Short mmCIF file of C-alpha atoms and ligand atoms in Angstrom, two decimals:
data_model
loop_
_atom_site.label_atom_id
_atom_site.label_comp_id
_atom_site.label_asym_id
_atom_site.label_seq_id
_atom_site.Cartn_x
_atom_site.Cartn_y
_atom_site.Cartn_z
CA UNK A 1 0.00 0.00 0.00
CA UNK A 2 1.61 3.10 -1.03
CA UNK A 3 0.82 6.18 0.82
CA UNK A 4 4.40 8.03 0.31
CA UNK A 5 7.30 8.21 2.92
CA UNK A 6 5.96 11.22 4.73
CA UNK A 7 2.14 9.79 5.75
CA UNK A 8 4.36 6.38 6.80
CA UNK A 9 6.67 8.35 9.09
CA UNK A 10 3.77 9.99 10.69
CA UNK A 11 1.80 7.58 11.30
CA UNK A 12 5.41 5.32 13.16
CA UNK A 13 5.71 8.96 15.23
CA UNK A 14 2.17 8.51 16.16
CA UNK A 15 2.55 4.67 17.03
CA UNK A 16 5.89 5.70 19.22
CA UNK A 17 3.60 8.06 20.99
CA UNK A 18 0.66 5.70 21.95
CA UNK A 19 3.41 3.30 23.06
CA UNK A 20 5.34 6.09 25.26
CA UNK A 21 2.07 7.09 26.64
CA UNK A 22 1.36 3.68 27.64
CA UNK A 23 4.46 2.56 28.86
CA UNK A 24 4.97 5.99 31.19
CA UNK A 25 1.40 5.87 32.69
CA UNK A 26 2.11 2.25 33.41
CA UNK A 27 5.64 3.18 35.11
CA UNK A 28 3.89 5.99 36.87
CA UNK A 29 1.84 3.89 38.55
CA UNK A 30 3.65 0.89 39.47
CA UNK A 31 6.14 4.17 40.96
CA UNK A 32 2.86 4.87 42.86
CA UNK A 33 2.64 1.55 44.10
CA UNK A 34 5.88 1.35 45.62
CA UNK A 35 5.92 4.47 47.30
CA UNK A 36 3.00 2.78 49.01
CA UNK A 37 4.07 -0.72 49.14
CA UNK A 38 8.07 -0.56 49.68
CA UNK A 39 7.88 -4.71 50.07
CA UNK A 40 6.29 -4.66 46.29
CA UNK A 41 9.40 -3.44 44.94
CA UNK A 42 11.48 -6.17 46.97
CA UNK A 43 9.42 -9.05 45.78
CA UNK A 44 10.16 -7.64 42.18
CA UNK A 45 13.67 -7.59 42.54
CA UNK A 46 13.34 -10.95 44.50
CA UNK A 47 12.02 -12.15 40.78
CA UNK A 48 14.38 -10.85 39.00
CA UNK A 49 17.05 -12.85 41.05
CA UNK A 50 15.06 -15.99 40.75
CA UNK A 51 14.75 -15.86 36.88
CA UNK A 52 18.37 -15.35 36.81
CA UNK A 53 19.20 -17.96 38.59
CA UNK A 54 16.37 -20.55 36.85
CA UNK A 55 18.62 -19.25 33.28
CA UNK A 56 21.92 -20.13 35.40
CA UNK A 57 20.63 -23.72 36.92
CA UNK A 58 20.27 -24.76 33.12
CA UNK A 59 23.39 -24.31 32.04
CA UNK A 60 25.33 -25.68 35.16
CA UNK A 61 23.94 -28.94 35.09
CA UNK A 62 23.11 -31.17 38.21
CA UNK A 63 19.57 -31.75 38.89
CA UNK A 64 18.12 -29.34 36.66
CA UNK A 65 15.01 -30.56 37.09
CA UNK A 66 14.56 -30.47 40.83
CA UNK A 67 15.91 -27.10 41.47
CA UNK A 68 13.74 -25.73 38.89
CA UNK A 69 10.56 -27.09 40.35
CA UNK A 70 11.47 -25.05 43.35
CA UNK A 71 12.56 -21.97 41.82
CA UNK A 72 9.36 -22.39 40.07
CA UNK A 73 7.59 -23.06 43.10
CA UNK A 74 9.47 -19.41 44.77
CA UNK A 75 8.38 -17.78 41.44
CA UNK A 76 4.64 -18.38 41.69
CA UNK A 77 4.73 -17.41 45.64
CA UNK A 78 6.26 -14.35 45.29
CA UNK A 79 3.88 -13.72 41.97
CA UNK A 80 1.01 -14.61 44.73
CA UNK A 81 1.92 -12.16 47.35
CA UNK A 82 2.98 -8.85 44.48
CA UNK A 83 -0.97 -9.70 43.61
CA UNK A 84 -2.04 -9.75 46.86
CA UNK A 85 -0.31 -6.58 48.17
CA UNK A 86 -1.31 -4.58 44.70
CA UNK A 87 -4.71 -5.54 45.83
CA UNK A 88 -4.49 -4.58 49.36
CA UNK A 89 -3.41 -1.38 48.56
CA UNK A 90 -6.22 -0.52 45.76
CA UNK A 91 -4.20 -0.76 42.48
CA UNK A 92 -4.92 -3.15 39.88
CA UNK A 93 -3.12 -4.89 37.21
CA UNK A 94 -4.32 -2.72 34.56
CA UNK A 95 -2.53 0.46 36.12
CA UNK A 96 1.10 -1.16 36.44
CA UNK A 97 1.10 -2.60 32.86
CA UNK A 98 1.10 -0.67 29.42
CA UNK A 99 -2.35 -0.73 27.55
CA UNK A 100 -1.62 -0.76 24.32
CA UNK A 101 -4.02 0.63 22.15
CA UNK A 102 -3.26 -2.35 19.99
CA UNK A 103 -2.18 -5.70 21.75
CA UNK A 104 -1.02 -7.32 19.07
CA UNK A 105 2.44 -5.55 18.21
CA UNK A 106 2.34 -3.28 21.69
CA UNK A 107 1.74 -0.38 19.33
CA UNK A 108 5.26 -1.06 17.75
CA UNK A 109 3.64 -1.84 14.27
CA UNK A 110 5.09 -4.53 13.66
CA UNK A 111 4.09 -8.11 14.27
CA UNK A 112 6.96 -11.30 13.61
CA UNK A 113 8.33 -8.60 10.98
CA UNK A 114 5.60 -7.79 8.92
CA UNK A 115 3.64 -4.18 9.39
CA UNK A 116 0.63 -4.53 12.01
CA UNK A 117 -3.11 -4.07 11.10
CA UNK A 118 -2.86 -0.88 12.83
CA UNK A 119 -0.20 0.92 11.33
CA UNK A 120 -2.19 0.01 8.02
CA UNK A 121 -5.11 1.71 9.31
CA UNK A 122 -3.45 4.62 10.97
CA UNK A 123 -1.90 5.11 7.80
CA UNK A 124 -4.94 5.12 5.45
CA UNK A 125 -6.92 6.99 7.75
CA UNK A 126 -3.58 9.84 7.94
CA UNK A 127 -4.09 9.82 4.41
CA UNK A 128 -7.79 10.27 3.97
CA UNK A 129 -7.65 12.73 6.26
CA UNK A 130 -5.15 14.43 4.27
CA UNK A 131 -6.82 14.05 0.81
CA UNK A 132 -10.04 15.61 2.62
CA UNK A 133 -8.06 18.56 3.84
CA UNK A 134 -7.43 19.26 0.18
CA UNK A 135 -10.28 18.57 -1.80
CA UNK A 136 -14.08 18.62 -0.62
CA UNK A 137 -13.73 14.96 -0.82
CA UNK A 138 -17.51 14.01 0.71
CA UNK A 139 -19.23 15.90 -1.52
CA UNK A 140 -18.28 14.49 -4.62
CA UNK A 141 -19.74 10.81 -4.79
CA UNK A 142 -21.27 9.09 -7.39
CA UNK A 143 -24.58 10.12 -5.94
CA UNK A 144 -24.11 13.62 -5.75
CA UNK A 145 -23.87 13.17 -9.74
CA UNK A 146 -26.51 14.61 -11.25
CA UNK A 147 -27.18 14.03 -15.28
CA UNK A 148 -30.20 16.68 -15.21
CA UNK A 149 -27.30 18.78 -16.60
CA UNK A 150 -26.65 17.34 -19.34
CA UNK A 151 -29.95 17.02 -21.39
CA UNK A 152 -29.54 20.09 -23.89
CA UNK A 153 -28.99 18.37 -26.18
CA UNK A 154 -29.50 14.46 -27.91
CA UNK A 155 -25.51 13.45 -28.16
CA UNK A 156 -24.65 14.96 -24.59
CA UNK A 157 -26.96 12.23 -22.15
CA UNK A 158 -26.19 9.34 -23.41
CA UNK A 159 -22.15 10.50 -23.68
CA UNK A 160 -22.31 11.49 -19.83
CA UNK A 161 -24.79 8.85 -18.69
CA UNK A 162 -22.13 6.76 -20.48
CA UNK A 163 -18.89 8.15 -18.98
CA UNK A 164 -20.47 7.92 -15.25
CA UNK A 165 -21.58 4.62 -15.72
CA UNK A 166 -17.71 3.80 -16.89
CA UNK A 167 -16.69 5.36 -13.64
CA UNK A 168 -18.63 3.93 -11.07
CA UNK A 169 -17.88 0.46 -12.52
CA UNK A 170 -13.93 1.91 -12.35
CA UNK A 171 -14.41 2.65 -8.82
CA UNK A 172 -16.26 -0.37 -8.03
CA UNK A 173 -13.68 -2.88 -9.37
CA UNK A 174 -10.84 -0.78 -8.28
CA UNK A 175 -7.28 -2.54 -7.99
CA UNK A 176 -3.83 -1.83 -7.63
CA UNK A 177 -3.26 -2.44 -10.89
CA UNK A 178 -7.05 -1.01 -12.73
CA UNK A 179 -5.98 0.91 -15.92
CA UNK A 180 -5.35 4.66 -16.51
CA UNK A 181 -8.07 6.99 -17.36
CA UNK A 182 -7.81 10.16 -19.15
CA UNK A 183 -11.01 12.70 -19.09
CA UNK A 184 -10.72 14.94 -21.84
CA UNK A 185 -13.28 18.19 -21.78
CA UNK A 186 -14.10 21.98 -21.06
CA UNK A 187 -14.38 23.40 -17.65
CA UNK A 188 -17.40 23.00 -15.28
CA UNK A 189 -18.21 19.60 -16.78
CA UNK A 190 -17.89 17.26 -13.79
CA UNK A 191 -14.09 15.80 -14.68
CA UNK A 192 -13.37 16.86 -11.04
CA UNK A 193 -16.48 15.80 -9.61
CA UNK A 194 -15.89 11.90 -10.97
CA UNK A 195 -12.55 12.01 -10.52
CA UNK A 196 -12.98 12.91 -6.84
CA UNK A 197 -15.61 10.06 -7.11
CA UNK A 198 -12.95 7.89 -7.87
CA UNK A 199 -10.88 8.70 -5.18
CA UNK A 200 -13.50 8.60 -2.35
CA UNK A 201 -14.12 4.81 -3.48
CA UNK A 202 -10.22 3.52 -3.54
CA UNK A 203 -9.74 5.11 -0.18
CA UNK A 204 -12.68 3.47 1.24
CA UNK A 205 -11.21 0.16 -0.31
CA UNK A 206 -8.00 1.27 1.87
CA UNK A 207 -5.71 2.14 -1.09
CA UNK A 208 -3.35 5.41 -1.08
CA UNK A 209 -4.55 7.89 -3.54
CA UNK A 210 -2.84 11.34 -4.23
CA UNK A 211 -4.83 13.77 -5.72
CA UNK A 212 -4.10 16.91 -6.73
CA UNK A 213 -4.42 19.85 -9.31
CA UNK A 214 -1.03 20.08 -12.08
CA UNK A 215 -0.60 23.17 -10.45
CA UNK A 216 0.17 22.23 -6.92
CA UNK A 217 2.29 19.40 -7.68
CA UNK A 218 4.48 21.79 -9.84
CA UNK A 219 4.79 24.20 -7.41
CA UNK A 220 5.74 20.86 -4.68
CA UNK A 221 8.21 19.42 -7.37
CA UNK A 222 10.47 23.06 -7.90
CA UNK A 223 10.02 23.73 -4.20
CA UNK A 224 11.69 20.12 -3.67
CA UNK A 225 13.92 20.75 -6.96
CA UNK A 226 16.26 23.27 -5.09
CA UNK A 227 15.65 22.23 -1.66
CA UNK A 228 19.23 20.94 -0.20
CA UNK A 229 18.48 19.14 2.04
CA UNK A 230 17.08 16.29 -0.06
CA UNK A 231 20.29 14.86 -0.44
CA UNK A 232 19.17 11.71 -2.45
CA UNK A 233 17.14 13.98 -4.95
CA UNK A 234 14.09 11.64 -3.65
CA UNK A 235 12.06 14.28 -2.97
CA UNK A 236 9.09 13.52 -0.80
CA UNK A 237 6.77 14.81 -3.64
CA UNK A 238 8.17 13.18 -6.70
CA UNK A 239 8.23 9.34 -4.76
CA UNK A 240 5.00 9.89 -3.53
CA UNK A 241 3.37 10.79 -6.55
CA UNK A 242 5.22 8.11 -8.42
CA UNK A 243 4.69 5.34 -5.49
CA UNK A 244 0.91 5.94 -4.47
CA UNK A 245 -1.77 3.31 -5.59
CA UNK A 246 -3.81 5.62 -7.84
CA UNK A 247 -2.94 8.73 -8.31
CA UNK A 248 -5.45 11.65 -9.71
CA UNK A 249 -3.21 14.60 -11.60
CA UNK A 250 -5.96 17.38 -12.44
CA UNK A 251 -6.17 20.13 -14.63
CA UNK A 252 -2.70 18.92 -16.05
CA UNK A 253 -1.83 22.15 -18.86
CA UNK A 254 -2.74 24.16 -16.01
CA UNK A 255 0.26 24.86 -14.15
CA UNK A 256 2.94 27.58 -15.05
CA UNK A 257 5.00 26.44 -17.88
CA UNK A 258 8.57 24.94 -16.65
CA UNK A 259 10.95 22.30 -18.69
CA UNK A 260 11.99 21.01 -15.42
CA UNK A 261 8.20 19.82 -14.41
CA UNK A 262 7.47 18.61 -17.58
CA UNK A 263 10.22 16.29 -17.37
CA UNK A 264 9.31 15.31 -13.70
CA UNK A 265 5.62 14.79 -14.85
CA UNK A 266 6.47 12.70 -17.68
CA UNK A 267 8.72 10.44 -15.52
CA UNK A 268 6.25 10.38 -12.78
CA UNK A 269 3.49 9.06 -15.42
CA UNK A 270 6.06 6.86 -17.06
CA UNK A 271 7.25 5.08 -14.17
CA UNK A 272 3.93 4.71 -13.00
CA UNK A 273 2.62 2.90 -16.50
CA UNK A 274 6.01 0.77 -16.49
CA UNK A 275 5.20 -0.60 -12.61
CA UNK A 276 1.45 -0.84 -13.27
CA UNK A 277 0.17 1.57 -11.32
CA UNK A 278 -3.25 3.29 -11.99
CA UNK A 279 -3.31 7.50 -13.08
CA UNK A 280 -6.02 9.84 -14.12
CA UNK A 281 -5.56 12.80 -15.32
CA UNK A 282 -7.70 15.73 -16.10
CA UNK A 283 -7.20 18.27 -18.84
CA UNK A 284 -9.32 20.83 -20.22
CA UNK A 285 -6.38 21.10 -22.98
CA UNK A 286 -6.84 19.43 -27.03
CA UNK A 287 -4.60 16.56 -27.39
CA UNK A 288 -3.14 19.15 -30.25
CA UNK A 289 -2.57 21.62 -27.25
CA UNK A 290 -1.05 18.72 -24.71
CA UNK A 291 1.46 17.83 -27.89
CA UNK A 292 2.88 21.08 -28.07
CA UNK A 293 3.20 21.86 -24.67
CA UNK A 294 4.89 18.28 -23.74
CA UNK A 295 5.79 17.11 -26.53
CA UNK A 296 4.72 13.87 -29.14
CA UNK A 297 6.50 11.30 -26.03
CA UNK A 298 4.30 12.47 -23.52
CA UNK A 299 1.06 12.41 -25.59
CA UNK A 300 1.56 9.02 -27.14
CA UNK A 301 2.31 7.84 -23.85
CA UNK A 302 -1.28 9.12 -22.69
CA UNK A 303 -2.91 8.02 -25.95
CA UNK A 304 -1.16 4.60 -26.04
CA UNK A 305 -2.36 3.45 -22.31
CA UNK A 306 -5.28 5.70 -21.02
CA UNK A 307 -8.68 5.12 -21.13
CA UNK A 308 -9.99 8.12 -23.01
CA UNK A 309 -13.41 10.02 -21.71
CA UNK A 310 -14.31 13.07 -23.61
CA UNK A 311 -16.51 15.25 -21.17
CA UNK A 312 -19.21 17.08 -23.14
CA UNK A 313 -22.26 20.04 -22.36
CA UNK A 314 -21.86 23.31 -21.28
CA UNK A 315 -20.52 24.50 -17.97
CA UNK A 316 -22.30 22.80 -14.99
CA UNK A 317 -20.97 25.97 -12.52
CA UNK A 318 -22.76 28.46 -15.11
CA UNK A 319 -26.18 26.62 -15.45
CA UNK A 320 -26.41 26.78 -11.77
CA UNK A 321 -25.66 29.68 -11.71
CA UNK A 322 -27.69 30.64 -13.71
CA UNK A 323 -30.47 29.14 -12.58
CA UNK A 324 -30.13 30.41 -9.13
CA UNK A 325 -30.00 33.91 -11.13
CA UNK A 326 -33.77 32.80 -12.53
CA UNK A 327 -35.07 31.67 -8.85
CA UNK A 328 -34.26 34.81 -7.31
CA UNK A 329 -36.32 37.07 -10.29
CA UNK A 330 -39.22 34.70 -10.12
ZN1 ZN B 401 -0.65 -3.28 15.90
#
């Protein structure tokens, strides 16, 4: 699951947290305890010494067996009476040990060296939260997607009833490795809207998806471009647009003109085709217009592997507009 190096080393800090939480509150009160109880600190250190010398009675030989039934047997007693005095003294077991939020991996987030449940959760929900922080990301769903805007004419229904059908059946069978999808079109015609659809529906699914206008990941990408401190020229932008699960790059042709972005886009969409890794992008440019801005390599690229959608009608934002204009003289 890729969700980019920064949203992974938040979501560790955040796991170190819950477990330094747990593990001070716990050592807090078993402090508490033995301000109250010296004798529960002795019978501690009592253990201690007996564990110690159960490991040493093993490797010296003898009868092994016999002195470890009784070190056993001291073991248990002095377990009995650290019980007994915790209770005596109104402290349970709850308050001397760490609670882990999650038991499993003790909030370390990592279970026989594989990543824990939780840190997979943590993470996605770091990154919806993220992605929502961005983009009005519950408000555009499939249901919010109304066709009554498209009826002016006989060719634009059926083309948009059409595209959102292709969509929601996207969304619905979305994988790691769905296919690209390329929405073609003028402004105010919903390419957003379905995109952000899109998006909603792989993170529910628990995938990482980046989304973001060509704009702000240009500005990211030159930001990162003379930043020195990112020695390995691995900058957090470029490897998380280029490692994410799907990836949503919108209003591309929008952005301010730069060779050095246009080479960075066209290796982040390259590298993503060549691993298998699902794109859309957005434009409201001609494919004529995309050509001469990136050049024939880019746009045969797009051509070659994206499903195309060609957004038709007339500007969504306007009609309503408009039509709010119309309420308000009635
Ligand atoms: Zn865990």
């Amino acid at each position: 699951m890729g969700y980019g190096k920064r949203i992974y080393e938040e979501a560790c800090a955040e796991l170190a947290r819950r477990k330094t939480r747990a593990e001070q509150t716990a050592e807090m009160g078993l402090q508490n305890f033995y301000r109250q109880c010296p004798r529960a600190r002795e019978i501690r250190e009592e253990m201690a010494v007996n564990s110690a010398r159960a490991a040493k009675t093993v490797i010296s030989g003898g009868d092994v067996r016999r002195e470890l039934e009784k070190l056993k047997a001291t073991g248990l007693a002095l377990k009995a009476e650290f019980s007994a005095l915790l209770s005596q003294n109104g402290f349970t077991e709850r308050e001397i040990t760490p609670q882990y939020i999650c038991e499993k991996c003790r909030d370390t987030g990592f279970q026989d060296g594989r990543m824990c449940s939780c840190l997979k959760a943590l993470q996605r929900q770091m990154a919806y939260e993220k992605l929502c922080m961005d983009v009005p990301l519950s408000e555009s769903t499939f249901d919010s997607f109304s066709l009554e805007y498209y009826k002016e004419d006989e060719r634009t229904y059926p083309q948009m009833s059409n595209i959102l059908r292709v969509c929601k059946e996207y969304a619905g069978k979305f994988r790691a490795d769905s296919s690209n999808l390329f929405f073609k079109g003028g402004t105010g015609l919903g390419k957003t809207h379905l995109s952000l659809a899109i998006a909603n529906a792989a993170v529910q699914k628990g995938y990482g998806v980046i989304y973001g206008s060509a704009q702000t990941f240009a500005v990211a990408l030159e930001k990162e471009r003379f930043d020195r401190t990112d020695l390995d020229g691995t900058g957090d932008t470029n490897s998380q647009l280029i490692a994410c699960d799907l990836l949503i790059l919108d209003d591309l042709g929008m952005e301010f003109p730069s060779a050095y972005v246009n080479a960075a886009l066209y290796n982040v969409i390259d590298t993503r085709m060549l691993a298998k890794r699902p794109t859309i992008i957005s434009t409201n440019l001609t494919l004529k217009e995309l050509e001469k801005r990136y050049g024939e390599r880019f746009v045969s690229r797009i051509t070659g592997n994206y499903g195309m959608l060609e957004f038709i009608g007339s500007d969504i934002r306007r009609q309503k507009r408009m039509q709010r204009k119309n309420k308000k003289q009635l």
